[in-house]
Coordinates of C-alpha atoms in Angstrom, one line a residue:
M1 CA 5.6 0.0 33.3
S2 CA 7.9 2.2 31.1
G3 CA 9.7 3.6 34.2
S4 CA 11.0 0.2 35.3
R5 CA 12.8 -0.4 32.0
D6 CA 14.7 2.9 32.5
I7 CA 16.5 1.5 35.5
L8 CA 19.7 -0.3 34.5
P9 CA 22.3 -2.1 36.8
D10 CA 24.7 0.9 36.9
D11 CA 22.0 3.5 37.8
E12 CA 22.3 4.7 41.4
I13 CA 22.1 7.9 43.3
H14 CA 25.3 8.7 45.2
R15 CA 24.8 10.9 48.3
G16 CA 27.9 13.0 48.0
P17 CA 28.4 15.8 48.6
P18 CA 27.9 16.8 45.9
I19 CA 25.0 14.4 44.9
T20 CA 25.8 12.5 41.7
V21 CA 23.9 9.8 39.8
G22 CA 25.5 6.8 38.2
R23 CA 24.5 6.6 34.5
Y24 CA 27.0 4.3 32.8
G25 CA 29.4 1.6 34.2
P26 CA 32.9 1.0 32.9
G27 CA 31.8 -1.7 30.5
K28 CA 29.2 0.5 28.8
R29 CA 31.7 3.4 28.6
L30 CA 34.3 1.2 27.1
N31 CA 31.9 -0.1 24.4
H32 CA 30.8 3.5 23.7
W33 CA 34.3 4.7 23.0
I34 CA 35.2 1.6 21.0
T35 CA 32.1 2.3 18.9
A36 CA 32.9 6.0 18.5
S37 CA 36.5 5.2 17.6
C38 CA 35.4 2.7 15.0
L39 CA 33.0 5.2 13.4
I40 CA 35.7 7.8 13.0
L41 CA 38.2 5.2 11.6
L42 CA 35.5 3.9 9.2
A43 CA 34.7 7.5 8.1
L44 CA 38.3 8.3 7.3
S45 CA 39.1 5.0 5.6
G46 CA 35.8 5.0 3.7
L47 CA 36.3 8.5 2.4
S48 CA 39.8 7.6 1.3
L49 CA 38.3 4.9 -0.9
F50 CA 35.3 6.9 -2.0
H51 CA 37.1 9.4 -4.3
P52 CA 40.6 9.8 -5.7
S53 CA 40.9 13.3 -4.2
L54 CA 40.7 11.8 -0.7
F55 CA 43.1 9.0 -1.4
F56 CA 45.7 10.7 0.7
L57 CA 43.8 9.6 3.8
T58 CA 45.0 6.1 3.2
G59 CA 48.3 7.3 4.6
L60 CA 46.7 7.2 8.0
F61 CA 46.3 3.4 7.6
G62 CA 49.6 2.5 6.0
G63 CA 48.6 2.9 2.3
G64 CA 45.8 1.8 0.0
Q65 CA 46.1 -1.9 0.4
N66 CA 46.1 -1.7 4.2
T67 CA 43.1 0.6 4.1
R68 CA 41.1 -1.8 1.9
M69 CA 42.0 -4.7 4.2
L70 CA 41.3 -2.9 7.5
H71 CA 38.1 -1.1 6.6
P72 CA 35.8 -4.1 6.7
W73 CA 37.4 -5.5 9.8
I74 CA 36.9 -2.2 11.6
G75 CA 33.3 -2.5 10.5
V76 CA 33.0 -5.9 12.1
V77 CA 34.4 -4.5 15.4
L78 CA 31.9 -1.7 15.2
F79 CA 29.0 -4.1 14.7
L80 CA 29.9 -6.3 17.6
S81 CA 30.7 -3.3 20.0
F82 CA 27.5 -1.4 19.2
F83 CA 25.2 -4.4 19.5
I84 CA 26.6 -5.3 22.9
L85 CA 25.4 -1.8 23.9
F86 CA 22.2 -2.4 22.0
A87 CA 21.4 -5.6 24.0
Q88 CA 21.8 -3.6 27.2
L89 CA 20.0 -0.4 26.3
W90 CA 17.2 -1.2 23.8
R91 CA 14.5 -1.4 26.4
A92 CA 15.3 2.0 27.9
N93 CA 15.1 3.4 24.3
L94 CA 11.6 2.1 23.5
P95 CA 9.2 5.1 22.7
T96 CA 6.7 6.4 25.2
R97 CA 3.8 8.9 25.1
A98 CA 6.1 11.4 26.8
D99 CA 8.3 11.2 23.7
V100 CA 5.5 12.3 21.4
Q101 CA 4.8 15.4 23.6
W102 CA 8.6 16.1 23.9
T103 CA 8.9 16.0 20.1
S104 CA 5.9 18.3 19.6
Q105 CA 7.6 20.8 22.0
I106 CA 11.1 20.5 20.6
G107 CA 11.2 24.3 20.3
D108 CA 11.1 24.5 24.1
F109 CA 14.0 22.1 24.5
I110 CA 16.1 24.1 22.0
A111 CA 15.2 27.4 23.7
G112 CA 16.2 25.9 27.1
H113 CA 12.7 25.9 28.6
E114 CA 12.8 22.3 29.8
E115 CA 10.4 23.1 32.7
R116 CA 7.6 23.1 30.0
L117 CA 8.5 19.6 28.9
P118 CA 7.1 16.4 30.3
E119 CA 9.3 14.6 32.9
L120 CA 11.6 12.1 31.1
G121 CA 13.0 8.7 31.8
K122 CA 16.7 7.8 31.1
Y123 CA 16.5 9.0 27.4
N124 CA 14.6 11.7 25.5
A125 CA 13.1 11.3 22.1
G126 CA 16.1 12.8 20.4
Q127 CA 18.5 10.4 22.0
K128 CA 16.2 7.5 21.2
L129 CA 16.1 8.5 17.5
I130 CA 19.9 8.5 17.3
F131 CA 20.0 5.1 19.1
W132 CA 17.6 3.4 16.7
G133 CA 19.0 5.3 13.7
M134 CA 22.5 4.0 14.6
A135 CA 21.2 0.5 15.0
F136 CA 19.4 0.5 11.6
F137 CA 22.3 2.0 9.6
I138 CA 24.9 -0.3 11.3
I139 CA 22.8 -3.3 10.2
V140 CA 22.6 -1.9 6.7
L141 CA 26.3 -1.1 6.5
I142 CA 27.4 -4.6 7.8
A143 CA 25.0 -6.3 5.4
T144 CA 26.0 -4.3 2.3
G145 CA 29.6 -4.4 3.4
L146 CA 29.7 -8.2 3.4
L147 CA 28.2 -8.3 -0.1
V148 CA 31.2 -6.3 -1.5
W149 CA 33.9 -7.8 0.7
D150 CA 36.0 -9.2 -2.2
Q151 CA 38.3 -11.4 -0.1
Y152 CA 35.4 -13.5 1.2
F153 CA 32.3 -12.9 -0.8
G154 CA 33.4 -11.2 -4.1
E155 CA 32.9 -14.3 -6.3
T156 CA 29.5 -15.2 -4.9
T157 CA 27.9 -11.8 -5.3
P158 CA 26.3 -11.0 -8.7
I159 CA 27.6 -7.8 -10.2
D160 CA 24.2 -6.0 -10.2
L161 CA 23.8 -6.9 -6.5
R162 CA 27.3 -5.6 -5.8
R163 CA 26.5 -2.3 -7.5
A164 CA 23.3 -1.8 -5.5
A165 CA 25.1 -2.8 -2.3
I166 CA 27.9 -0.2 -2.9
L167 CA 25.3 2.5 -3.6
I168 CA 23.3 1.7 -0.4
H169 CA 26.5 1.3 1.6
S170 CA 27.7 4.8 0.6
I171 CA 24.3 6.5 1.2
S172 CA 24.0 4.8 4.6
A173 CA 27.6 5.8 5.5
V174 CA 26.8 9.5 4.9
L175 CA 23.6 9.3 6.9
I176 CA 25.2 7.6 9.9
L177 CA 28.0 10.1 9.8
L178 CA 25.4 12.9 10.0
L179 CA 23.8 11.1 13.0
F180 CA 27.1 10.8 14.7
I181 CA 27.9 14.5 14.2
L182 CA 24.4 15.3 15.6
H183 CA 25.1 13.0 18.6
V184 CA 28.4 14.7 19.3
Y185 CA 27.0 18.2 18.9
A186 CA 24.1 17.4 21.3
A187 CA 26.5 16.0 23.9
I188 CA 28.6 19.1 23.8
W189 CA 25.7 21.5 23.6
T190 CA 23.9 20.0 26.7
R191 CA 26.3 20.9 29.4
G192 CA 27.2 18.1 31.8
T193 CA 26.3 15.3 29.3
L194 CA 29.9 14.3 28.4
R195 CA 30.7 13.6 32.0
A196 CA 28.4 10.5 31.8
M197 CA 30.7 8.9 29.3
T198 CA 34.0 10.0 30.9
R199 CA 33.3 9.6 34.6
G200 CA 30.1 7.4 34.4
T201 CA 28.1 9.9 36.5
V202 CA 26.1 13.1 36.1
T203 CA 25.3 15.7 38.7
G204 CA 22.1 15.5 40.6
G205 CA 21.1 18.9 39.1
W206 CA 21.6 17.6 35.6
A207 CA 19.5 14.5 36.3
W208 CA 16.7 16.6 37.9
R209 CA 16.7 19.1 34.9
H210 CA 16.9 16.7 32.0
H211 CA 15.7 13.3 33.2
R212 CA 13.5 13.9 36.2
K213 CA 11.3 10.9 35.9
W214 CA 14.4 8.6 35.8
L215 CA 15.8 10.3 38.9
K216 CA 12.5 10.0 40.8
E217 CA 12.3 6.3 39.8
L218 CA 15.8 5.7 41.2
A219 CA 14.9 7.4 44.5
G220 CA 11.5 5.6 44.7
R221 CA 13.1 2.2 44.2
G222 CA 15.7 2.9 46.8
R223 CA 18.6 3.0 44.3
I224 CA 20.7 5.1 46.7
D225 CA 24.1 4.1 47.9
P226 CA 24.4 3.5 51.7
A227 CA 25.2 6.4 53.9
E228 CA 28.8 6.3 55.2

């Protein structure tokens, strides 16, 4: 059943008062912030190498040579960090029929009429789109990045392949940056969401409004901390 894959080890209702719901444990939050930090550092270092007018950004990394050396290694850390998260969260991000209905009624979500939307599990269709989009573009970026990593693979990559890899790498970098901006905007726009990645919990009201099916599943499975 789709509901069962929404329940992860850190998910638990805390009686309070006030009632809160565990959403992410310390390990997932640490991975999330490492991934986010790497994306920001890669954006800054990548832009500094992309065009001469942005070369001044290399000063943030100790100069051009350091930037060129650090950029691919930060990419490796991003890849490892994100795919630890991926291994833990991919099942909860599989599409469901409710996602199709949610997407068709996206106007109600934007207008704040979530009572008209189907009850959702741990993630909505928008969150799942960002998750799978991030996974896809990170794979593309690491693959194309390795092809143009001069220190290790420069001599073994044909020039035509290198040119294609640089073009695909650049386009993918722009697209993942747009996804990242969308992710940050959505987290800020939906009040109470950032708390999940800072404290690890959300309020009971937030869970009831945005992910009611997930909350009901937790209650139905007895995922409630013992009364004191």
